[in-house]
Coordinates of C-alpha atoms and ligand atoms in Angstrom, one line a residue:
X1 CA 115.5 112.7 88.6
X2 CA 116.6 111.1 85.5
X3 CA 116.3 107.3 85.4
X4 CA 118.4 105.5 83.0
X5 CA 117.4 102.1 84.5
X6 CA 116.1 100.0 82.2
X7 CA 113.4 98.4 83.9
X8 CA 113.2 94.7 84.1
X9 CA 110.4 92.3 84.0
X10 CA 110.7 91.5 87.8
X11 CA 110.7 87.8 87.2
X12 CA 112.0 85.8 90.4
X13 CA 112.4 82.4 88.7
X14 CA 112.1 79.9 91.5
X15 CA 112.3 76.0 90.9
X16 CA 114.7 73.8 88.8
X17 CA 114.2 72.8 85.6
X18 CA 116.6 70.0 83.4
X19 CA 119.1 71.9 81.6
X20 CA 119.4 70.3 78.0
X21 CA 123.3 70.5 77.9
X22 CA 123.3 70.9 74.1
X23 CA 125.1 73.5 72.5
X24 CA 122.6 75.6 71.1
X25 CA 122.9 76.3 67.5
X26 CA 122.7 79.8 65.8
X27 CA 121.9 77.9 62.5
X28 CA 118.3 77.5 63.2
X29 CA 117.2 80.8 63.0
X30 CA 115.5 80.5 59.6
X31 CA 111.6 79.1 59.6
X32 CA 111.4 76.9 56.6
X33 CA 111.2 73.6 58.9
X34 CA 108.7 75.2 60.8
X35 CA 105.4 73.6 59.5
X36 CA 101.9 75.3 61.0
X37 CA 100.0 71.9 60.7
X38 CA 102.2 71.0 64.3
X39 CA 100.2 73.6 65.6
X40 CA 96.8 71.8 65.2
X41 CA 95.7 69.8 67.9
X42 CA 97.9 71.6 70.4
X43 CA 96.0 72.9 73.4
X44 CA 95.7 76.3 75.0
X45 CA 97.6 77.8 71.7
X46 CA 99.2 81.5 72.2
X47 CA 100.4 83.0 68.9
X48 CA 102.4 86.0 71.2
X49 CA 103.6 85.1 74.7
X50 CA 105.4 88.0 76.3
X51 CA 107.0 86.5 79.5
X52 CA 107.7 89.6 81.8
X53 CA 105.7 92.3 81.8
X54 CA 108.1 95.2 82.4
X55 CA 108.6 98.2 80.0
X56 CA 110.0 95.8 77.2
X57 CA 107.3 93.6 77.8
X58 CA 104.3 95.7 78.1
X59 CA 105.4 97.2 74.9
X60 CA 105.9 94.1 72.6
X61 CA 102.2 93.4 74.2
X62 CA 101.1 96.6 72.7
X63 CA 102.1 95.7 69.4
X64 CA 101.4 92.2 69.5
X65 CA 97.2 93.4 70.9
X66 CA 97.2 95.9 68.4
X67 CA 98.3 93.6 65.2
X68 CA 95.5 91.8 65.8
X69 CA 97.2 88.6 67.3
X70 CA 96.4 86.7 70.4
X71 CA 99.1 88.2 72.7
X72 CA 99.4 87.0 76.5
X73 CA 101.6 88.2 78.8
X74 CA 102.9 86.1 81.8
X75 CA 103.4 89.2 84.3
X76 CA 105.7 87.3 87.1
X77 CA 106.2 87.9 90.9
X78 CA 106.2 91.9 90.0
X79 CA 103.9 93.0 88.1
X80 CA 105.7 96.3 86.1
X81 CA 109.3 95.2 86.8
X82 CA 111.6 97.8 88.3
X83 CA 110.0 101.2 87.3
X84 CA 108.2 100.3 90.0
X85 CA 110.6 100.1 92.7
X86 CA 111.3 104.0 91.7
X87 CA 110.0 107.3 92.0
X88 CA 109.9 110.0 90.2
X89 CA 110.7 109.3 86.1
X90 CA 111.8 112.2 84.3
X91 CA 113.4 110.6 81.0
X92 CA 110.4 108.4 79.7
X93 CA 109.9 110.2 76.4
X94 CA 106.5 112.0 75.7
X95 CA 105.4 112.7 79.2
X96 CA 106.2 114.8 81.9
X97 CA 108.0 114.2 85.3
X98 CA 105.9 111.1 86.7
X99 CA 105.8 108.1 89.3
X100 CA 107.6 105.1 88.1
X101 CA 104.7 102.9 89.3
X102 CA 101.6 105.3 87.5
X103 CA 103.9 105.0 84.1
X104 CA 104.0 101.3 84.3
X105 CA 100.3 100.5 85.2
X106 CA 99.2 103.6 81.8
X107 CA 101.2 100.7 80.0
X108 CA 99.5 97.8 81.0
X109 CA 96.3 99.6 80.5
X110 CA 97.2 100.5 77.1
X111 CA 98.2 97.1 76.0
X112 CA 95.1 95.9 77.7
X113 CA 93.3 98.1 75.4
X114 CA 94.8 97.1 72.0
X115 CA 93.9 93.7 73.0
X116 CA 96.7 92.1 75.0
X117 CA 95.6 90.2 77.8
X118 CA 97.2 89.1 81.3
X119 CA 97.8 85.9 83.2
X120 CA 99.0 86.4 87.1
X121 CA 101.5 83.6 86.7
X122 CA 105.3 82.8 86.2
X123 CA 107.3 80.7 83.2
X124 CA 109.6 78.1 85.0
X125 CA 110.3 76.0 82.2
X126 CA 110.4 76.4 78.4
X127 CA 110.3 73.4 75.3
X128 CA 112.5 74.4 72.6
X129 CA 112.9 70.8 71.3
X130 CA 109.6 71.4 69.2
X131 CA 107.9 73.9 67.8
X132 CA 104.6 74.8 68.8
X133 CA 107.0 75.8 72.0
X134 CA 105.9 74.9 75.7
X135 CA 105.6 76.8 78.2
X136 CA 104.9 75.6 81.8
X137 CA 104.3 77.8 84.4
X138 CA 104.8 78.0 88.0
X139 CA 101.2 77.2 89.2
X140 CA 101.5 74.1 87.0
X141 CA 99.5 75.2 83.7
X142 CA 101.0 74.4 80.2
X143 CA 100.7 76.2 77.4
X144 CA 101.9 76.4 73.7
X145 CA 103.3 79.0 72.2
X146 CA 103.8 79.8 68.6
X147 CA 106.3 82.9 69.3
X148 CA 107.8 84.0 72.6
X149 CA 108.7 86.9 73.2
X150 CA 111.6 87.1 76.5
X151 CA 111.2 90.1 78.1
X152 CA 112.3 88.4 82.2
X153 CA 114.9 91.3 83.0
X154 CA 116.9 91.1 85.4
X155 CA 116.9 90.4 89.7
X156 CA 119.0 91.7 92.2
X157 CA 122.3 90.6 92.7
X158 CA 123.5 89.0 96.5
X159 CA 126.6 90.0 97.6
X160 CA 127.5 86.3 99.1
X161 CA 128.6 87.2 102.4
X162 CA 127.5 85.7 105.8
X163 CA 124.5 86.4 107.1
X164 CA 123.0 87.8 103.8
X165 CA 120.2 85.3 103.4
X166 CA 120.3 84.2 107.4
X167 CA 118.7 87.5 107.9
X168 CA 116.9 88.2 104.4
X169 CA 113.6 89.7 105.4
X170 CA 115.0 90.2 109.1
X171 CA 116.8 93.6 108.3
X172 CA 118.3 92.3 104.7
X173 CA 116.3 93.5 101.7
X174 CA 116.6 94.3 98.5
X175 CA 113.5 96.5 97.8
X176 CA 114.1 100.0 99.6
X177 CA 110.9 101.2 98.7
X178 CA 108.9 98.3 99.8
X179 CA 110.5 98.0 103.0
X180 CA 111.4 101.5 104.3
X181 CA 108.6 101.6 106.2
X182 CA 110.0 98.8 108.8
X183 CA 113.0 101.0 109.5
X184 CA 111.5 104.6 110.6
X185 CA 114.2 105.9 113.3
X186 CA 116.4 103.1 112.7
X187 CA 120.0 103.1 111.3
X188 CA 120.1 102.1 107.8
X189 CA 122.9 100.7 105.3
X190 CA 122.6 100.6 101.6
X191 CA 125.8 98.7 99.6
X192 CA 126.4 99.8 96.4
X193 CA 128.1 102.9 94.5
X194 CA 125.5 102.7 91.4
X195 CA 122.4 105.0 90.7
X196 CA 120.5 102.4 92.4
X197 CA 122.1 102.7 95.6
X198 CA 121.7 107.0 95.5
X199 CA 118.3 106.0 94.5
X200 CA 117.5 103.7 97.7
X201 CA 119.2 106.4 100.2
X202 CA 117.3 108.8 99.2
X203 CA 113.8 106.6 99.1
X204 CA 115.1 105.6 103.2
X205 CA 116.5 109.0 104.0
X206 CA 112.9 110.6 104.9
X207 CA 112.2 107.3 107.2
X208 CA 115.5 106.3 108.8
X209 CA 117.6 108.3 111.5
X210 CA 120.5 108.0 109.6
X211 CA 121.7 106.0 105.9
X212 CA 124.7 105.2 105.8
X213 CA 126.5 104.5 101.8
X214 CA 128.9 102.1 101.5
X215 CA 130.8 102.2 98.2
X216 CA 133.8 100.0 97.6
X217 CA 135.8 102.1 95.8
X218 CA 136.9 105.4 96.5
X219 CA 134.3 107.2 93.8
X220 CA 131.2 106.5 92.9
X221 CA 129.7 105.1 90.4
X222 CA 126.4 107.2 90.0
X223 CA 126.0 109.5 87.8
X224 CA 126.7 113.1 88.9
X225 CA 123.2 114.3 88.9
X226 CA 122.2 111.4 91.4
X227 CA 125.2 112.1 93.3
X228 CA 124.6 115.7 93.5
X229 CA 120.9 115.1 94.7
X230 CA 122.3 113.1 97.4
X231 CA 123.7 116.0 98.9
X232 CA 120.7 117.6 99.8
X233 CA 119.5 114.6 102.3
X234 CA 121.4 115.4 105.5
X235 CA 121.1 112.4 107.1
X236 CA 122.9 110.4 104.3
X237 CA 126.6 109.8 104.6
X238 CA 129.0 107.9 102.2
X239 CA 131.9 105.6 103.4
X240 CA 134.4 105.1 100.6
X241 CA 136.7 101.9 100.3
X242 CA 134.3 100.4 102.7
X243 CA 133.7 96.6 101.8
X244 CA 131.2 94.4 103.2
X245 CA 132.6 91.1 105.0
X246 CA 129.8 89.9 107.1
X247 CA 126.6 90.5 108.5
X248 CA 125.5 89.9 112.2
X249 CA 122.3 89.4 114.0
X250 CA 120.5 87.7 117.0
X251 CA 118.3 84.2 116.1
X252 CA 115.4 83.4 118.2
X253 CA 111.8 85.4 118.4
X254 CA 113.6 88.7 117.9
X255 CA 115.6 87.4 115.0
X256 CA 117.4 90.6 113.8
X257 CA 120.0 92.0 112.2
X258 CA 122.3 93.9 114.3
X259 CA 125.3 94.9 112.9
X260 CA 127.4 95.1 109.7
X261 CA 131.6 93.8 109.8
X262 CA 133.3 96.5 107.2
X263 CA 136.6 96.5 105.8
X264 CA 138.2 99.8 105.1
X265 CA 140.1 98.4 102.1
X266 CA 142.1 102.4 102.6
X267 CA 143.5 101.4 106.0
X268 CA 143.0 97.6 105.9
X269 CA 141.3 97.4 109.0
X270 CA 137.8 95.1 109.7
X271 CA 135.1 96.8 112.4
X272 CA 131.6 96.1 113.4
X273 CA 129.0 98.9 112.7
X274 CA 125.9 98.4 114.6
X275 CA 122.7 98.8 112.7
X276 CA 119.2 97.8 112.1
X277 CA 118.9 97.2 108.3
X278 CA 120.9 96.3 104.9
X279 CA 119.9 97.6 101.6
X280 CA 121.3 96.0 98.9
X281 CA 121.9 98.0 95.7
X282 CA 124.9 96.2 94.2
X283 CA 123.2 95.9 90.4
X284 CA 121.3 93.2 88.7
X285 CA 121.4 89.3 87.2
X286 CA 119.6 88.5 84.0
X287 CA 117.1 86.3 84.6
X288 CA 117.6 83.2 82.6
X289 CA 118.5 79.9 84.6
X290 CA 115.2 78.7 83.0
X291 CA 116.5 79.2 79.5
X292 CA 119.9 77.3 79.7
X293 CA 120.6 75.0 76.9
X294 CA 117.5 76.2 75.2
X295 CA 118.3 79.9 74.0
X296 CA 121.7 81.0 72.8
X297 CA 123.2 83.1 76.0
X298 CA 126.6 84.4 76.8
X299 CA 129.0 84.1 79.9
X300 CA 127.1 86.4 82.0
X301 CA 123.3 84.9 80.6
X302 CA 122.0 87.0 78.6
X303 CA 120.6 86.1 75.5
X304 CA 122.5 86.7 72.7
X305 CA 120.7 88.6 69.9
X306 CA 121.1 87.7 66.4
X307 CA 122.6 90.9 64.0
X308 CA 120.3 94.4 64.3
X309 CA 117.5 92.4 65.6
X310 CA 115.6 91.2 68.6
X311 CA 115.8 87.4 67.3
X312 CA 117.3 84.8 69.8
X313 CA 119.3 81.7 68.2
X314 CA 115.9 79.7 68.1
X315 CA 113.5 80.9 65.5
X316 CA 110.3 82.4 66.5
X317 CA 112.0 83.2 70.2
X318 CA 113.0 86.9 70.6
X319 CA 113.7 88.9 73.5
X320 CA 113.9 92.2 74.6
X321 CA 114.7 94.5 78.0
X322 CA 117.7 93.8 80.0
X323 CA 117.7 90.2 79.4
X324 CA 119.6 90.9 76.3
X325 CA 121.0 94.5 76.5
X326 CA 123.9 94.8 79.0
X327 CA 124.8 97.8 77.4
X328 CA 122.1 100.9 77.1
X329 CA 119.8 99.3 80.1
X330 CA 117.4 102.5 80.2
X331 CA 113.4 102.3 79.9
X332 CA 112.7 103.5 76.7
X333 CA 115.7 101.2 75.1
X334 CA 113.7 98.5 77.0
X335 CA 110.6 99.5 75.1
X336 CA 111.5 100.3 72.0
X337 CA 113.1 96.8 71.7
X338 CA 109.8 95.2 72.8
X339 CA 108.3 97.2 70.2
X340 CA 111.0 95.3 67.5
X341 CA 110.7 91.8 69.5
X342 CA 106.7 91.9 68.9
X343 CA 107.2 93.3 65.0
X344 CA 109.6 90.4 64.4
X345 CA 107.6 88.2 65.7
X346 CA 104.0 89.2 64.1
X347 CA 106.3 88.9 60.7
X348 CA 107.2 85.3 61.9
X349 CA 103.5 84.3 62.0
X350 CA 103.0 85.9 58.6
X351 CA 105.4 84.0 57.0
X352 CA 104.7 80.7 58.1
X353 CA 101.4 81.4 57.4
X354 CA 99.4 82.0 60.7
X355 CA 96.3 84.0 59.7
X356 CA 92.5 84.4 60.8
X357 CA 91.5 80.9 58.6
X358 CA 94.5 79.2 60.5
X359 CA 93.8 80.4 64.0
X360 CA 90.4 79.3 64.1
X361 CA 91.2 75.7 63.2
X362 CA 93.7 76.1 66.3
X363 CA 92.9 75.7 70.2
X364 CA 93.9 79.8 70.7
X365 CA 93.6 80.1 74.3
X366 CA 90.9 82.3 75.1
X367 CA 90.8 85.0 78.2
X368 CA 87.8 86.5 78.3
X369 CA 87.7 90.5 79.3
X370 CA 88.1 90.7 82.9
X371 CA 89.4 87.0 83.6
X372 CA 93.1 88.4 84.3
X373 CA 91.2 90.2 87.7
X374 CA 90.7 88.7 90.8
X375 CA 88.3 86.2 90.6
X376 CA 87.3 85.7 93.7
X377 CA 86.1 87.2 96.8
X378 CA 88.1 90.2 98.3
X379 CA 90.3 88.7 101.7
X380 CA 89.5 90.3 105.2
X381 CA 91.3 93.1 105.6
X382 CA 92.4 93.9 109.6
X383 CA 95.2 97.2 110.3
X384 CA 95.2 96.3 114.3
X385 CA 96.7 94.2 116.6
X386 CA 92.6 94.4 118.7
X387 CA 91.5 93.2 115.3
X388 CA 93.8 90.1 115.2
X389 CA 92.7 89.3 119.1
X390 CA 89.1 89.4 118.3
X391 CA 89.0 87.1 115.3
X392 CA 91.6 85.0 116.9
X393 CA 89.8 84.3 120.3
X394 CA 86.5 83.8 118.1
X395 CA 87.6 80.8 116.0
X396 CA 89.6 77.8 116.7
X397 CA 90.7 77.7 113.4
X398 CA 94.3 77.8 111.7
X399 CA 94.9 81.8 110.5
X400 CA 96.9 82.9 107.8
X401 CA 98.2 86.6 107.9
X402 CA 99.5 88.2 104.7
X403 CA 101.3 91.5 105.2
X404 CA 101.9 93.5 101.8
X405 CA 102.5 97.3 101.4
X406 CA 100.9 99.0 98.4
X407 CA 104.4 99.8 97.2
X408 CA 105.7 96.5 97.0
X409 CA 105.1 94.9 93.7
X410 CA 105.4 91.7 94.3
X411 CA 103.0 91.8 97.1
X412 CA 100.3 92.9 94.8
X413 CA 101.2 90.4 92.3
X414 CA 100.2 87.7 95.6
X415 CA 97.2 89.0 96.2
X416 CA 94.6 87.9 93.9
X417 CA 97.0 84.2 94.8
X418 CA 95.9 84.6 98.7
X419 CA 92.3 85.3 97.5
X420 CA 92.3 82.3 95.6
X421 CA 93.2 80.9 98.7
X422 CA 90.9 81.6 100.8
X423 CA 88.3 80.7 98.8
X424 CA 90.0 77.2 98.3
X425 CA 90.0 77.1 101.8
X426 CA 87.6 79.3 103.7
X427 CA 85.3 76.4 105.6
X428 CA 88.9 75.5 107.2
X429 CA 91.2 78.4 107.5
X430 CA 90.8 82.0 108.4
X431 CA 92.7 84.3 105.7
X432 CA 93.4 87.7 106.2
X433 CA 95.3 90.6 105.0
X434 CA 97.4 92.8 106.6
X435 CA 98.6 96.4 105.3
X436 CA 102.0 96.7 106.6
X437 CA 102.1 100.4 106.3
X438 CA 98.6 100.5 108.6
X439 CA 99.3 98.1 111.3
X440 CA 102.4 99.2 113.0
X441 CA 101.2 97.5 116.2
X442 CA 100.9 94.2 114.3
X443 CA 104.1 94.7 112.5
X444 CA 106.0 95.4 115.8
X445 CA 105.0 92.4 117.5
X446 CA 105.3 89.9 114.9
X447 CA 108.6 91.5 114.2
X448 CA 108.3 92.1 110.3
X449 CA 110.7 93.7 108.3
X450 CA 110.0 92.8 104.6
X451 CA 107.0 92.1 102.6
X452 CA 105.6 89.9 101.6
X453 CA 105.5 88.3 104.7
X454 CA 103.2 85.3 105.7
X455 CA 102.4 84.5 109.1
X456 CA 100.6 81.2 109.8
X457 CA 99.0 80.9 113.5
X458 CA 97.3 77.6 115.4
X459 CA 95.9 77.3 118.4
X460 CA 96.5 81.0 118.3
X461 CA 100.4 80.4 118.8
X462 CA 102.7 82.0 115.5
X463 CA 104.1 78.6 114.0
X464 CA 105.0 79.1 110.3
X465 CA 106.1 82.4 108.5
X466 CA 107.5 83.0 104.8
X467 CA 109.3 86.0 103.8
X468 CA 109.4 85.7 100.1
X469 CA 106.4 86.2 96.9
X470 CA 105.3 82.7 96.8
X471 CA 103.4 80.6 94.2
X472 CA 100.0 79.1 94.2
X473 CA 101.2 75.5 95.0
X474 CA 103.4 76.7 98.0
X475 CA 100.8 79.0 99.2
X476 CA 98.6 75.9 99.5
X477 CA 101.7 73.5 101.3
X478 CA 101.6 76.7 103.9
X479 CA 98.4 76.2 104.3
X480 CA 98.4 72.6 104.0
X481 CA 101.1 72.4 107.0
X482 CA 98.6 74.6 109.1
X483 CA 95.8 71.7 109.0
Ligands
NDP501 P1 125.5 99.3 88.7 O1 126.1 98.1 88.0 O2 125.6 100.6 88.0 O3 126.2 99.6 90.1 C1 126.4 98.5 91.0 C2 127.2 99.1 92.2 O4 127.4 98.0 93.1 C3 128.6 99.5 91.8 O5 129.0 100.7 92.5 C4 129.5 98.4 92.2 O6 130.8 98.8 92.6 C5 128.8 97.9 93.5 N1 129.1 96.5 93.7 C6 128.9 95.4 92.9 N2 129.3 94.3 93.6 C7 129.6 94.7 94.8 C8 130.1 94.0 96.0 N3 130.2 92.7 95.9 N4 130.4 94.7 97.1 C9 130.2 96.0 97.1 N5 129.8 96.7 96.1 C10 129.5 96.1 94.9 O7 124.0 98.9 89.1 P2 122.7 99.8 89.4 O8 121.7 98.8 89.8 O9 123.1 100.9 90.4 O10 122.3 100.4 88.0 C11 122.0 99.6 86.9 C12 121.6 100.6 85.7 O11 120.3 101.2 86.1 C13 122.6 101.7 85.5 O12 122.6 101.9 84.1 C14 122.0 102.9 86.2 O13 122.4 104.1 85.6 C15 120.5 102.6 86.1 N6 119.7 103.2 87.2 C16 119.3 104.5 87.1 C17 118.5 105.1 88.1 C18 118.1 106.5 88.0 O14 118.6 107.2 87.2 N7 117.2 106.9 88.8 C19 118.1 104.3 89.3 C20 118.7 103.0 89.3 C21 119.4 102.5 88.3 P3 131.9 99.3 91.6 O15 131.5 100.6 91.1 O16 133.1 99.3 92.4 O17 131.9 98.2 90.5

């Protein structure tokens, strides 16, 4: 397979933040009225923050670690961005066919190496208005950063019909790979005409009965070696000129989806198709509602590059990944413009004179080897429904039940969160964690059909679930509403 996605940073920016509404100038690119003394005093200083940590990211973090400047990444709901929603990469130059998922954790590990170093934790908000720039993050920590490096990507786009979000994480998703698993012997549909969508049919072909492809137009987009590889899976057809309108489903404990209203835009006629699940391929979003009225960004959001470089309009901001490129979105373009973003900026710190003497007058935030694992104790694990019963009928105390599947990246990026958790909370609450892929009687009777997936339980009744990667602070308002 040849992927030509550029991988994006996987950042699912949740949260509103005020927009400034000011016109952002391209003027102020140059650094003279940056003064370094602004930087003394600050607290938890980072010379390099990399938000997003996927290819572009992990890359600028590479060279950022190995020029000898404090470089932190802020990895996001998913960890790796979207080389890890794929399989098999065959166009990631210097190595041979491999896993999209293996690639992207060699990169973390060899930023990790030159020095970079990890916090589990989103950006919601940036500071332009002074430089050091803050950063504030979704589980409420501030930071300051002396150069930023925007490597967010981009997130799936919603098609905006009805039902779409009614039923997201009851037979809508937009991970194929994560969620497959829910849907053996079911009848699938995947929207889209793009390599994603080929992609996706072929990741459900082995698990559902049948996959159906629903392209608007009467081609595809896909490029022909995807297109041609989706001949060989027997059970996948493609409907041309076949538009979404609306999709249908049953509330209640058995909240499903159920079937799909089509247009065929050839005939003009509208049917209902019954099925079990929606896959959304329909292409991506840049990721920067959080940087309105701070960065310089065009119609569609993404920021708007100054010349050959990876400088944004504000200086000492760059970016790099498909946050700014719209037009080459592959992997290794990804990369190698981390690579520039992280050179530009190490030249930025040069030239207003950041050096060894200056850093250690500063607060640099310090992370310790080993501080960006899990920190506390590992959650109960249980894979059967007899499991569940047991600790259940023991305790009269509120559970918590996090499904994840080990291909799900945002569900590993929760984790160490749901740890943290249950420590916070372990005279009071039972946690425990669930491996979708291992508990198919669990997942049967709780009716899950996307991960992450939170279950909260009380008097051993189910009364709370969540269906989406969640923060630290709403983790602890599920649990809070448990009490
Ligand atoms: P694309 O933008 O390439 O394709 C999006 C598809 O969704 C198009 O077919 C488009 O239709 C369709 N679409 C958009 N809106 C709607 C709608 N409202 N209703 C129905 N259909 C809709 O996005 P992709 O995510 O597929 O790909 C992004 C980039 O990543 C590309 O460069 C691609 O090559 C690359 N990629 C490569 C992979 C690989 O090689 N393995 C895997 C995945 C991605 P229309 O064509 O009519 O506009």
């Amino acid at each position: 397979m040849v992927v030509n996605r550029m991988a994006y940073a996987g950042m699912i920016l949740v949260g509103m933040i005020l927009v400034q509404g000011c016109l952002v100038s391209r003027a102020h690119t140059r650094t003279e009225h940056i003064s370094i003394d602004a930087a003394l005093g600050k607290k938890g200083v980072i010379p390099i923050a990399v938000i997003g940590s996927g290819p572009a990211g992990l890359a600028a973090a590479l060279y950022g670690g190995a020029a000898m400047m404090e470089t932190v990444v802020f990895e996001g709901h998913e960890p790796g961005g979207l080389l890890t929603k794929t399989t098999l990469v065959e166009n990631w130059p210097g190595i041979l066919p491999k896993m999209g998922p293996a690639i992207m954790e060699d990169a973390r590990e060899q930023a990790a190496h030159a020095g970079a170093h990890f916090i589990a934790d989103m950006i919601i908000e940036i500071d332009t208005s002074a430089w050091p720039y803050r950063l504030k993050t979704e589980n409420g920590e501030v930071y300051h950063a002396l150069t930023i490096i925007i490597a967010t990507g981009s997130s799936p786009r919603m098609l905006g019909i009805s039902g779409e979000e009614q039923f997201m994480g009851y037979g809508v998703s937009t991970c194929a790979l994560c969620d497959r698993g829910f849907f053996r012997d079911r009848q699938v549909v995947v929207i889209g005409g793009g390599d994603s969508a080929a992609e996706e049919a072929m990741q459900l072909s082995p698990y559902a009965v049948s996959v159906k492809l629903l392209v608007r137009k009467e081609a595809m987009r896909a490029s022909a070696r995807m297109q041609d590889r989706l001949r060989g899976h027997e059970n996948v057809e493609i409907l041309y000129n076949t538009q979404p309108m609306a999709i249908l489903g049953v509330e209640g404990a058995d909240k499903k989806v159920t079937a799909i209203t089509l247009k065929d835009t050839a005939l003009n006629k509208t049917y209902d198709m019954p099925i079990d699940g929606v896959f959304l391929a329909i292409g991506h979003i840049p990721n920067s509602w959080f940087l309105k009225g701070k960065v310089e960004l065009d119609a569609e959001g993404h920021i708007v590059m100054q010349g050959r470089s990876q400088k944004s309009s504000v200086p000492g901001i760059y970016a790099a990944g498909e946050i700014e490129d719209k037009e080459y979105r592959q992997a290794g373009v990804a990369a190698g413009h981390g690579i520039s973003a992280a050179l530009d900026a190490v030249r930025f710190l040069t030239d207003i004179g950041f050096n060894k003497s200056m850093a250690a007058k500063m607060d640099i935030l310090k992370i310790g080897a080993g501080a960006d694992n899990a920190a506390h104790p590992d959650v109960q694990k249980i894979s059967s429904l007899a499991e569940f019963e047991a600790i259940s009928q023991g305790s009269d105390k509120p559970i918590l039940v996090d499904f994840y599947t080990q291909t799900c990246p945002s569900c590993m990026a929760m984790l160490p969160l749901i740890a943290q958790l249950a420590a916070e909370y372990k005279d009071r609450v039972i946690v425990l964690k669930v491996d979708a892929d291992e508990a198919a009687d669990l997942v049967g009777l709780y009716h899950v059909l996307r991960v992450p997936c939170l279950l909260g339980f009380k008097d051993g009744q189910l009364c709370a679930r969540y269906n989406k990667p969640m923060s630290l602070p709403e983790l602890q308002e599920f649990v809070q509403n448990l009490l």
